[in-house]
Amino acid sequence: CSCLGRRENSRSMESSPYSGNSDNDTNSTSANENSETVLSWYKPWKYPKEIWNLKDTISKLSSTEKELQSTQSRLNNEIKQHKKTKKSLEKANKKIQKMEIRLEKLEKRLECPISLEVMHDPVITPSGNTFDRRIIEEHIDRSGDDPLTRRRLNRHSLVPNRIVKDLVGDHQEDHKEHAD
């Protein structure tokens, strides 16, 4: 009969989780279905592999962190060493500059006061002044006097200045070594 069909329909509606009916059987079925849906992503056999992957990643990160710390420590030591080297080089540079100033002064002393060139064969006059032999002999031939004191001077009064000659020789050897 037609009423039996309605009852069957109402029962099927009551048992449906989407019916919105507040019957206890229906709610427990609906809750079970929802919990199954919520927990459907949970796969216990999958987690150990993911956990091991995370542990492995953490281990690699820890190892990388240790390597970075070691590298940073090494670089800090190298920076300290470079700073020491830089200071040493700065000191050496200052010494070189001082030596260059001394060398310039020495070169000035080794210059003939007439030609202003480094002497090759230095000779000393009776007044105590040193000149290059070729230059002073040319001057004596022209004027016959000492260019600084204006006293009478002849070629026979010129005496080799061995100390200055040795200094000139050393100076020329140093320049030759630096040129090579």
JSON list of C-alpha atoms in Angstrom, two decimals:
[
{"chain": "A", "resi": 1, "resn": "CYS", "atom": "CA", "xyz": [0.00, 0.00, 0.00]},
{"chain": "A", "resi": 2, "resn": "SER", "atom": "CA", "xyz": [0.92, 3.53, -0.40]},
{"chain": "A", "resi": 3, "resn": "CYS", "atom": "CA", "xyz": [1.59, 4.16, 3.31]},
{"chain": "A", "resi": 4, "resn": "LEU", "atom": "CA", "xyz": [4.12, 1.39, 3.47]},
{"chain": "A", "resi": 5, "resn": "GLY", "atom": "CA", "xyz": [6.07, 3.06, 0.73]},
{"chain": "A", "resi": 6, "resn": "ARG", "atom": "CA", "xyz": [6.11, 6.28, 2.73]},
{"chain": "A", "resi": 7, "resn": "ARG", "atom": "CA", "xyz": [7.43, 4.53, 5.81]},
{"chain": "A", "resi": 8, "resn": "GLU", "atom": "CA", "xyz": [10.22, 2.90, 3.87]},
{"chain": "A", "resi": 9, "resn": "ASN", "atom": "CA", "xyz": [11.11, 6.24, 2.38]},
{"chain": "A", "resi": 10, "resn": "SER", "atom": "CA", "xyz": [11.12, 7.89, 5.81]},
{"chain": "A", "resi": 11, "resn": "ARG", "atom": "CA", "xyz": [13.31, 5.10, 7.22]},
{"chain": "A", "resi": 12, "resn": "SER", "atom": "CA", "xyz": [15.74, 5.42, 4.37]},
{"chain": "A", "resi": 13, "resn": "MET", "atom": "CA", "xyz": [15.75, 9.19, 5.01]},
{"chain": "A", "resi": 14, "resn": "GLU", "atom": "CA", "xyz": [16.38, 8.63, 8.74]},
{"chain": "A", "resi": 15, "resn": "SER", "atom": "CA", "xyz": [19.33, 6.35, 8.12]},
{"chain": "A", "resi": 16, "resn": "SER", "atom": "CA", "xyz": [20.91, 8.70, 5.59]},
{"chain": "A", "resi": 17, "resn": "PRO", "atom": "CA", "xyz": [23.69, 10.80, 7.06]},
{"chain": "A", "resi": 18, "resn": "TYR", "atom": "CA", "xyz": [22.57, 13.73, 4.94]},
{"chain": "A", "resi": 19, "resn": "SER", "atom": "CA", "xyz": [18.95, 13.69, 6.08]},
{"chain": "A", "resi": 20, "resn": "GLY", "atom": "CA", "xyz": [19.51, 16.10, 8.94]},
{"chain": "A", "resi": 21, "resn": "ASN", "atom": "CA", "xyz": [17.50, 13.87, 11.24]},
{"chain": "A", "resi": 22, "resn": "SER", "atom": "CA", "xyz": [18.47, 13.97, 14.94]},
{"chain": "A", "resi": 23, "resn": "ASP", "atom": "CA", "xyz": [18.05, 10.29, 15.65]},
{"chain": "A", "resi": 24, "resn": "ASN", "atom": "CA", "xyz": [20.94, 8.76, 17.72]},
{"chain": "A", "resi": 25, "resn": "ASP", "atom": "CA", "xyz": [21.58, 5.96, 15.24]},
{"chain": "A", "resi": 26, "resn": "THR", "atom": "CA", "xyz": [21.82, 8.43, 12.45]},
{"chain": "A", "resi": 27, "resn": "ASN", "atom": "CA", "xyz": [24.21, 10.74, 14.40]},
{"chain": "A", "resi": 28, "resn": "SER", "atom": "CA", "xyz": [26.55, 7.92, 15.37]},
{"chain": "A", "resi": 29, "resn": "THR", "atom": "CA", "xyz": [26.66, 6.72, 11.77]},
{"chain": "A", "resi": 30, "resn": "SER", "atom": "CA", "xyz": [27.32, 10.26, 10.57]},
{"chain": "A", "resi": 31, "resn": "ALA", "atom": "CA", "xyz": [30.08, 10.79, 13.18]},
{"chain": "A", "resi": 32, "resn": "ASN", "atom": "CA", "xyz": [31.73, 7.53, 12.20]},
{"chain": "A", "resi": 33, "resn": "GLU", "atom": "CA", "xyz": [31.69, 8.50, 8.55]},
{"chain": "A", "resi": 34, "resn": "ASN", "atom": "CA", "xyz": [33.11, 11.96, 9.36]},
{"chain": "A", "resi": 35, "resn": "SER", "atom": "CA", "xyz": [35.90, 10.53, 11.50]},
{"chain": "A", "resi": 36, "resn": "GLU", "atom": "CA", "xyz": [36.74, 8.09, 8.74]},
{"chain": "A", "resi": 37, "resn": "THR", "atom": "CA", "xyz": [36.88, 10.98, 6.29]},
{"chain": "A", "resi": 38, "resn": "VAL", "atom": "CA", "xyz": [39.05, 13.07, 8.63]},
{"chain": "A", "resi": 39, "resn": "LEU", "atom": "CA", "xyz": [41.39, 10.18, 9.39]},
{"chain": "A", "resi": 40, "resn": "SER", "atom": "CA", "xyz": [41.51, 8.93, 5.82]},
{"chain": "A", "resi": 41, "resn": "TRP", "atom": "CA", "xyz": [44.82, 10.84, 5.32]},
{"chain": "A", "resi": 42, "resn": "TYR", "atom": "CA", "xyz": [46.37, 9.09, 8.32]},
{"chain": "A", "resi": 43, "resn": "LYS", "atom": "CA", "xyz": [48.44, 6.19, 7.12]},
{"chain": "A", "resi": 44, "resn": "PRO", "atom": "CA", "xyz": [50.55, 4.83, 9.94]},
{"chain": "A", "resi": 45, "resn": "TRP", "atom": "CA", "xyz": [52.94, 2.94, 7.64]},
{"chain": "A", "resi": 46, "resn": "LYS", "atom": "CA", "xyz": [53.77, 6.20, 5.86]},
{"chain": "A", "resi": 47, "resn": "TYR", "atom": "CA", "xyz": [54.97, 8.20, 8.91]},
{"chain": "A", "resi": 48, "resn": "PRO", "atom": "CA", "xyz": [58.05, 6.26, 9.87]},
{"chain": "A", "resi": 49, "resn": "LYS", "atom": "CA", "xyz": [59.51, 6.97, 6.43]},
{"chain": "A", "resi": 50, "resn": "GLU", "atom": "CA", "xyz": [58.65, 10.69, 6.71]},
{"chain": "A", "resi": 51, "resn": "ILE", "atom": "CA", "xyz": [60.07, 10.81, 10.23]},
{"chain": "A", "resi": 52, "resn": "TRP", "atom": "CA", "xyz": [63.29, 9.19, 9.04]},
{"chain": "A", "resi": 53, "resn": "ASN", "atom": "CA", "xyz": [63.45, 11.69, 6.20]},
{"chain": "A", "resi": 54, "resn": "LEU", "atom": "CA", "xyz": [63.02, 14.54, 8.69]},
{"chain": "A", "resi": 55, "resn": "LYS", "atom": "CA", "xyz": [65.65, 13.04, 10.99]},
{"chain": "A", "resi": 56, "resn": "ASP", "atom": "CA", "xyz": [68.01, 12.66, 8.02]},
{"chain": "A", "resi": 57, "resn": "THR", "atom": "CA", "xyz": [67.37, 16.27, 6.97]},
{"chain": "A", "resi": 58, "resn": "ILE", "atom": "CA", "xyz": [67.99, 17.49, 10.53]},
{"chain": "A", "resi": 59, "resn": "SER", "atom": "CA", "xyz": [71.19, 15.47, 10.66]},
{"chain": "A", "resi": 60, "resn": "LYS", "atom": "CA", "xyz": [72.36, 16.95, 7.35]},
{"chain": "A", "resi": 61, "resn": "LEU", "atom": "CA", "xyz": [71.51, 20.46, 8.56]},
{"chain": "A", "resi": 62, "resn": "SER", "atom": "CA", "xyz": [73.41, 19.84, 11.78]},
{"chain": "A", "resi": 63, "resn": "SER", "atom": "CA", "xyz": [76.40, 18.57, 9.81]},
{"chain": "A", "resi": 64, "resn": "THR", "atom": "CA", "xyz": [76.20, 21.58, 7.47]},
{"chain": "A", "resi": 65, "resn": "GLU", "atom": "CA", "xyz": [75.99, 23.92, 10.46]},
{"chain": "A", "resi": 66, "resn": "LYS", "atom": "CA", "xyz": [79.14, 22.33, 11.93]},
{"chain": "A", "resi": 67, "resn": "GLU", "atom": "CA", "xyz": [80.93, 22.70, 8.57]},
{"chain": "A", "resi": 68, "resn": "LEU", "atom": "CA", "xyz": [79.85, 26.36, 8.39]},
{"chain": "A", "resi": 69, "resn": "GLN", "atom": "CA", "xyz": [81.09, 27.00, 11.91]},
{"chain": "A", "resi": 70, "resn": "SER", "atom": "CA", "xyz": [84.39, 25.33, 11.06]},
{"chain": "A", "resi": 71, "resn": "THR", "atom": "CA", "xyz": [84.69, 27.36, 7.86]},
{"chain": "A", "resi": 72, "resn": "GLN", "atom": "CA", "xyz": [83.82, 30.55, 9.72]},
{"chain": "A", "resi": 73, "resn": "SER", "atom": "CA", "xyz": [86.45, 29.80, 12.34]},
{"chain": "A", "resi": 74, "resn": "ARG", "atom": "CA", "xyz": [89.05, 29.09, 9.64]},
{"chain": "A", "resi": 75, "resn": "LEU", "atom": "CA", "xyz": [88.14, 32.30, 7.81]},
{"chain": "A", "resi": 76, "resn": "ASN", "atom": "CA", "xyz": [88.37, 34.30, 11.05]},
{"chain": "A", "resi": 77, "resn": "ASN", "atom": "CA", "xyz": [91.86, 32.89, 11.61]},
{"chain": "A", "resi": 78, "resn": "GLU", "atom": "CA", "xyz": [92.83, 33.74, 8.04]},
{"chain": "A", "resi": 79, "resn": "ILE", "atom": "CA", "xyz": [91.51, 37.29, 8.51]},
{"chain": "A", "resi": 80, "resn": "LYS", "atom": "CA", "xyz": [93.61, 37.67, 11.65]},
{"chain": "A", "resi": 81, "resn": "GLN", "atom": "CA", "xyz": [96.66, 36.36, 9.78]},
{"chain": "A", "resi": 82, "resn": "HIS", "atom": "CA", "xyz": [96.00, 38.74, 6.88]},
{"chain": "A", "resi": 83, "resn": "LYS", "atom": "CA", "xyz": [95.71, 41.66, 9.31]},
{"chain": "A", "resi": 84, "resn": "LYS", "atom": "CA", "xyz": [99.08, 40.70, 10.84]},
{"chain": "A", "resi": 85, "resn": "THR", "atom": "CA", "xyz": [100.58, 40.39, 7.37]},
{"chain": "A", "resi": 86, "resn": "LYS", "atom": "CA", "xyz": [99.11, 43.75, 6.39]},
{"chain": "A", "resi": 87, "resn": "LYS", "atom": "CA", "xyz": [100.67, 45.39, 9.46]},
{"chain": "A", "resi": 88, "resn": "SER", "atom": "CA", "xyz": [104.02, 43.77, 8.67]},
{"chain": "A", "resi": 89, "resn": "LEU", "atom": "CA", "xyz": [103.80, 44.97, 5.08]},
{"chain": "A", "resi": 90, "resn": "GLU", "atom": "CA", "xyz": [102.94, 48.49, 6.22]},
{"chain": "A", "resi": 91, "resn": "LYS", "atom": "CA", "xyz": [105.99, 48.50, 8.52]},
{"chain": "A", "resi": 92, "resn": "ALA", "atom": "CA", "xyz": [108.18, 47.18, 5.71]},
{"chain": "A", "resi": 93, "resn": "ASN", "atom": "CA", "xyz": [106.76, 49.81, 3.38]},
{"chain": "A", "resi": 94, "resn": "LYS", "atom": "CA", "xyz": [107.66, 52.57, 5.85]},
{"chain": "A", "resi": 95, "resn": "LYS", "atom": "CA", "xyz": [111.19, 51.18, 6.12]},
{"chain": "A", "resi": 96, "resn": "ILE", "atom": "CA", "xyz": [111.49, 51.07, 2.34]},
{"chain": "A", "resi": 97, "resn": "GLN", "atom": "CA", "xyz": [110.31, 54.67, 2.10]},
{"chain": "A", "resi": 98, "resn": "LYS", "atom": "CA", "xyz": [112.91, 55.73, 4.67]},
{"chain": "A", "resi": 99, "resn": "MET", "atom": "CA", "xyz": [115.60, 53.81, 2.78]},
{"chain": "A", "resi": 100, "resn": "GLU", "atom": "CA", "xyz": [114.53, 55.45, -0.49]},
{"chain": "A", "resi": 101, "resn": "ILE", "atom": "CA", "xyz": [114.89, 58.87, 1.16]},
{"chain": "A", "resi": 102, "resn": "ARG", "atom": "CA", "xyz": [118.34, 57.90, 2.41]},
{"chain": "A", "resi": 103, "resn": "LEU", "atom": "CA", "xyz": [119.25, 56.61, -1.05]},
{"chain": "A", "resi": 104, "resn": "GLU", "atom": "CA", "xyz": [118.15, 59.88, -2.62]},
{"chain": "A", "resi": 105, "resn": "LYS", "atom": "CA", "xyz": [120.29, 61.80, -0.10]},
{"chain": "A", "resi": 106, "resn": "LEU", "atom": "CA", "xyz": [123.23, 59.49, -0.84]},
{"chain": "A", "resi": 107, "resn": "GLU", "atom": "CA", "xyz": [122.75, 59.97, -4.58]},
{"chain": "A", "resi": 108, "resn": "LYS", "atom": "CA", "xyz": [122.81, 63.74, -4.01]},
{"chain": "A", "resi": 109, "resn": "ARG", "atom": "CA", "xyz": [126.11, 63.33, -2.14]},
{"chain": "A", "resi": 110, "resn": "LEU", "atom": "CA", "xyz": [127.53, 61.23, -4.94]},
{"chain": "A", "resi": 111, "resn": "GLU", "atom": "CA", "xyz": [126.68, 63.87, -7.53]},
{"chain": "A", "resi": 112, "resn": "CYS", "atom": "CA", "xyz": [129.37, 66.15, -8.88]},
{"chain": "A", "resi": 113, "resn": "PRO", "atom": "CA", "xyz": [128.53, 69.72, -7.76]},
{"chain": "A", "resi": 114, "resn": "ILE", "atom": "CA", "xyz": [129.27, 71.00, -11.28]},
{"chain": "A", "resi": 115, "resn": "SER", "atom": "CA", "xyz": [127.49, 68.45, -13.54]},
{"chain": "A", "resi": 116, "resn": "LEU", "atom": "CA", "xyz": [124.89, 67.30, -10.97]},
{"chain": "A", "resi": 117, "resn": "GLU", "atom": "CA", "xyz": [125.42, 63.72, -12.19]},
{"chain": "A", "resi": 118, "resn": "VAL", "atom": "CA", "xyz": [126.70, 60.75, -10.20]},
{"chain": "A", "resi": 119, "resn": "MET", "atom": "CA", "xyz": [130.51, 60.82, -10.28]},
{"chain": "A", "resi": 120, "resn": "HIS", "atom": "CA", "xyz": [132.42, 58.05, -12.05]},
{"chain": "A", "resi": 121, "resn": "ASP", "atom": "CA", "xyz": [135.96, 58.95, -11.00]},
{"chain": "A", "resi": 122, "resn": "PRO", "atom": "CA", "xyz": [135.71, 61.17, -7.89]},
{"chain": "A", "resi": 123, "resn": "VAL", "atom": "CA", "xyz": [138.70, 63.33, -6.93]},
{"chain": "A", "resi": 124, "resn": "ILE", "atom": "CA", "xyz": [139.18, 65.66, -3.96]},
{"chain": "A", "resi": 125, "resn": "THR", "atom": "CA", "xyz": [140.65, 69.17, -4.22]},
{"chain": "A", "resi": 126, "resn": "PRO", "atom": "CA", "xyz": [143.02, 70.76, -1.63]},
{"chain": "A", "resi": 127, "resn": "SER", "atom": "CA", "xyz": [139.98, 72.66, -0.26]},
{"chain": "A", "resi": 128, "resn": "GLY", "atom": "CA", "xyz": [138.30, 69.29, 0.54]},
{"chain": "A", "resi": 129, "resn": "ASN", "atom": "CA", "xyz": [135.59, 69.37, -2.13]},
{"chain": "A", "resi": 130, "resn": "THR", "atom": "CA", "xyz": [134.93, 66.32, -4.30]},
{"chain": "A", "resi": 131, "resn": "PHE", "atom": "CA", "xyz": [134.27, 66.47, -8.05]},
{"chain": "A", "resi": 132, "resn": "ASP", "atom": "CA", "xyz": [134.17, 64.09, -10.97]},
{"chain": "A", "resi": 133, "resn": "ARG", "atom": "CA", "xyz": [137.68, 64.02, -12.48]},
{"chain": "A", "resi": 134, "resn": "ARG", "atom": "CA", "xyz": [136.62, 64.66, -16.08]},
{"chain": "A", "resi": 135, "resn": "ILE", "atom": "CA", "xyz": [134.37, 67.60, -15.12]},
{"chain": "A", "resi": 136, "resn": "ILE", "atom": "CA", "xyz": [136.88, 69.32, -12.77]},
{"chain": "A", "resi": 137, "resn": "GLU", "atom": "CA", "xyz": [139.77, 68.88, -15.24]},
{"chain": "A", "resi": 138, "resn": "GLU", "atom": "CA", "xyz": [137.67, 70.54, -17.96]},
{"chain": "A", "resi": 139, "resn": "HIS", "atom": "CA", "xyz": [136.93, 73.38, -15.53]},
{"chain": "A", "resi": 140, "resn": "ILE", "atom": "CA", "xyz": [140.62, 73.76, -14.56]},
{"chain": "A", "resi": 141, "resn": "ASP", "atom": "CA", "xyz": [141.59, 73.85, -18.25]},
{"chain": "A", "resi": 142, "resn": "ARG", "atom": "CA", "xyz": [139.10, 76.70, -18.85]},
{"chain": "A", "resi": 143, "resn": "SER", "atom": "CA", "xyz": [139.56, 78.79, -15.70]},
{"chain": "A", "resi": 144, "resn": "GLY", "atom": "CA", "xyz": [142.46, 77.38, -13.65]},
{"chain": "A", "resi": 145, "resn": "ASP", "atom": "CA", "xyz": [140.69, 77.73, -10.30]},
{"chain": "A", "resi": 146, "resn": "ASP", "atom": "CA", "xyz": [138.54, 75.79, -7.81]},
{"chain": "A", "resi": 147, "resn": "PRO", "atom": "CA", "xyz": [134.88, 76.36, -8.81]},
{"chain": "A", "resi": 148, "resn": "LEU", "atom": "CA", "xyz": [133.75, 76.71, -5.19]},
{"chain": "A", "resi": 149, "resn": "THR", "atom": "CA", "xyz": [136.60, 78.62, -3.51]},
{"chain": "A", "resi": 150, "resn": "ARG", "atom": "CA", "xyz": [138.04, 80.43, -6.59]},
{"chain": "A", "resi": 151, "resn": "ARG", "atom": "CA", "xyz": [141.58, 79.56, -5.42]},
{"chain": "A", "resi": 152, "resn": "ARG", "atom": "CA", "xyz": [144.21, 78.68, -7.96]},
{"chain": "A", "resi": 153, "resn": "LEU", "atom": "CA", "xyz": [144.04, 74.95, -8.88]},
{"chain": "A", "resi": 154, "resn": "ASN", "atom": "CA", "xyz": [145.96, 72.61, -11.19]},
{"chain": "A", "resi": 155, "resn": "ARG", "atom": "CA", "xyz": [145.45, 68.99, -12.26]},
{"chain": "A", "resi": 156, "resn": "HIS", "atom": "CA", "xyz": [148.38, 67.73, -10.13]},
{"chain": "A", "resi": 157, "resn": "SER", "atom": "CA", "xyz": [146.69, 68.82, -6.89]},
{"chain": "A", "resi": 158, "resn": "LEU", "atom": "CA", "xyz": [143.68, 66.49, -7.48]},
{"chain": "A", "resi": 159, "resn": "VAL", "atom": "CA", "xyz": [143.71, 63.34, -5.34]},
{"chain": "A", "resi": 160, "resn": "PRO", "atom": "CA", "xyz": [141.47, 60.28, -5.94]},
{"chain": "A", "resi": 161, "resn": "ASN", "atom": "CA", "xyz": [138.68, 60.04, -3.34]},
{"chain": "A", "resi": 162, "resn": "ARG", "atom": "CA", "xyz": [138.64, 56.26, -2.80]},
{"chain": "A", "resi": 163, "resn": "ILE", "atom": "CA", "xyz": [135.87, 56.24, -0.23]},
{"chain": "A", "resi": 164, "resn": "VAL", "atom": "CA", "xyz": [133.50, 58.08, -2.54]},
{"chain": "A", "resi": 165, "resn": "LYS", "atom": "CA", "xyz": [134.67, 55.91, -5.45]},
{"chain": "A", "resi": 166, "resn": "ASP", "atom": "CA", "xyz": [133.75, 52.78, -3.44]},
{"chain": "A", "resi": 167, "resn": "LEU", "atom": "CA", "xyz": [130.36, 54.27, -2.58]},
{"chain": "A", "resi": 168, "resn": "VAL", "atom": "CA", "xyz": [129.76, 55.12, -6.24]},
{"chain": "A", "resi": 169, "resn": "GLY", "atom": "CA", "xyz": [130.74, 51.57, -7.23]},
{"chain": "A", "resi": 170, "resn": "ASP", "atom": "CA", "xyz": [128.33, 50.09, -4.65]},
{"chain": "A", "resi": 171, "resn": "HIS", "atom": "CA", "xyz": [125.61, 52.45, -5.80]},
{"chain": "A", "resi": 172, "resn": "GLN", "atom": "CA", "xyz": [126.10, 51.46, -9.43]},
{"chain": "A", "resi": 173, "resn": "GLU", "atom": "CA", "xyz": [126.01, 47.74, -8.53]},
{"chain": "A", "resi": 174, "resn": "ASP", "atom": "CA", "xyz": [122.76, 48.26, -6.60]},
{"chain": "A", "resi": 175, "resn": "HIS", "atom": "CA", "xyz": [121.19, 50.01, -9.58]},
{"chain": "A", "resi": 176, "resn": "LYS", "atom": "CA", "xyz": [122.41, 47.27, -11.89]},
{"chain": "A", "resi": 177, "resn": "GLU", "atom": "CA", "xyz": [120.81, 44.57, -9.66]},
{"chain": "A", "resi": 178, "resn": "HIS", "atom": "CA", "xyz": [117.50, 46.46, -9.52]},
{"chain": "A", "resi": 179, "resn": "ALA", "atom": "CA", "xyz": [117.53, 46.89, -13.29]},
{"chain": "A", "resi": 180, "resn": "ASP", "atom": "CA", "xyz": [117.91, 43.13, -13.81]}
]
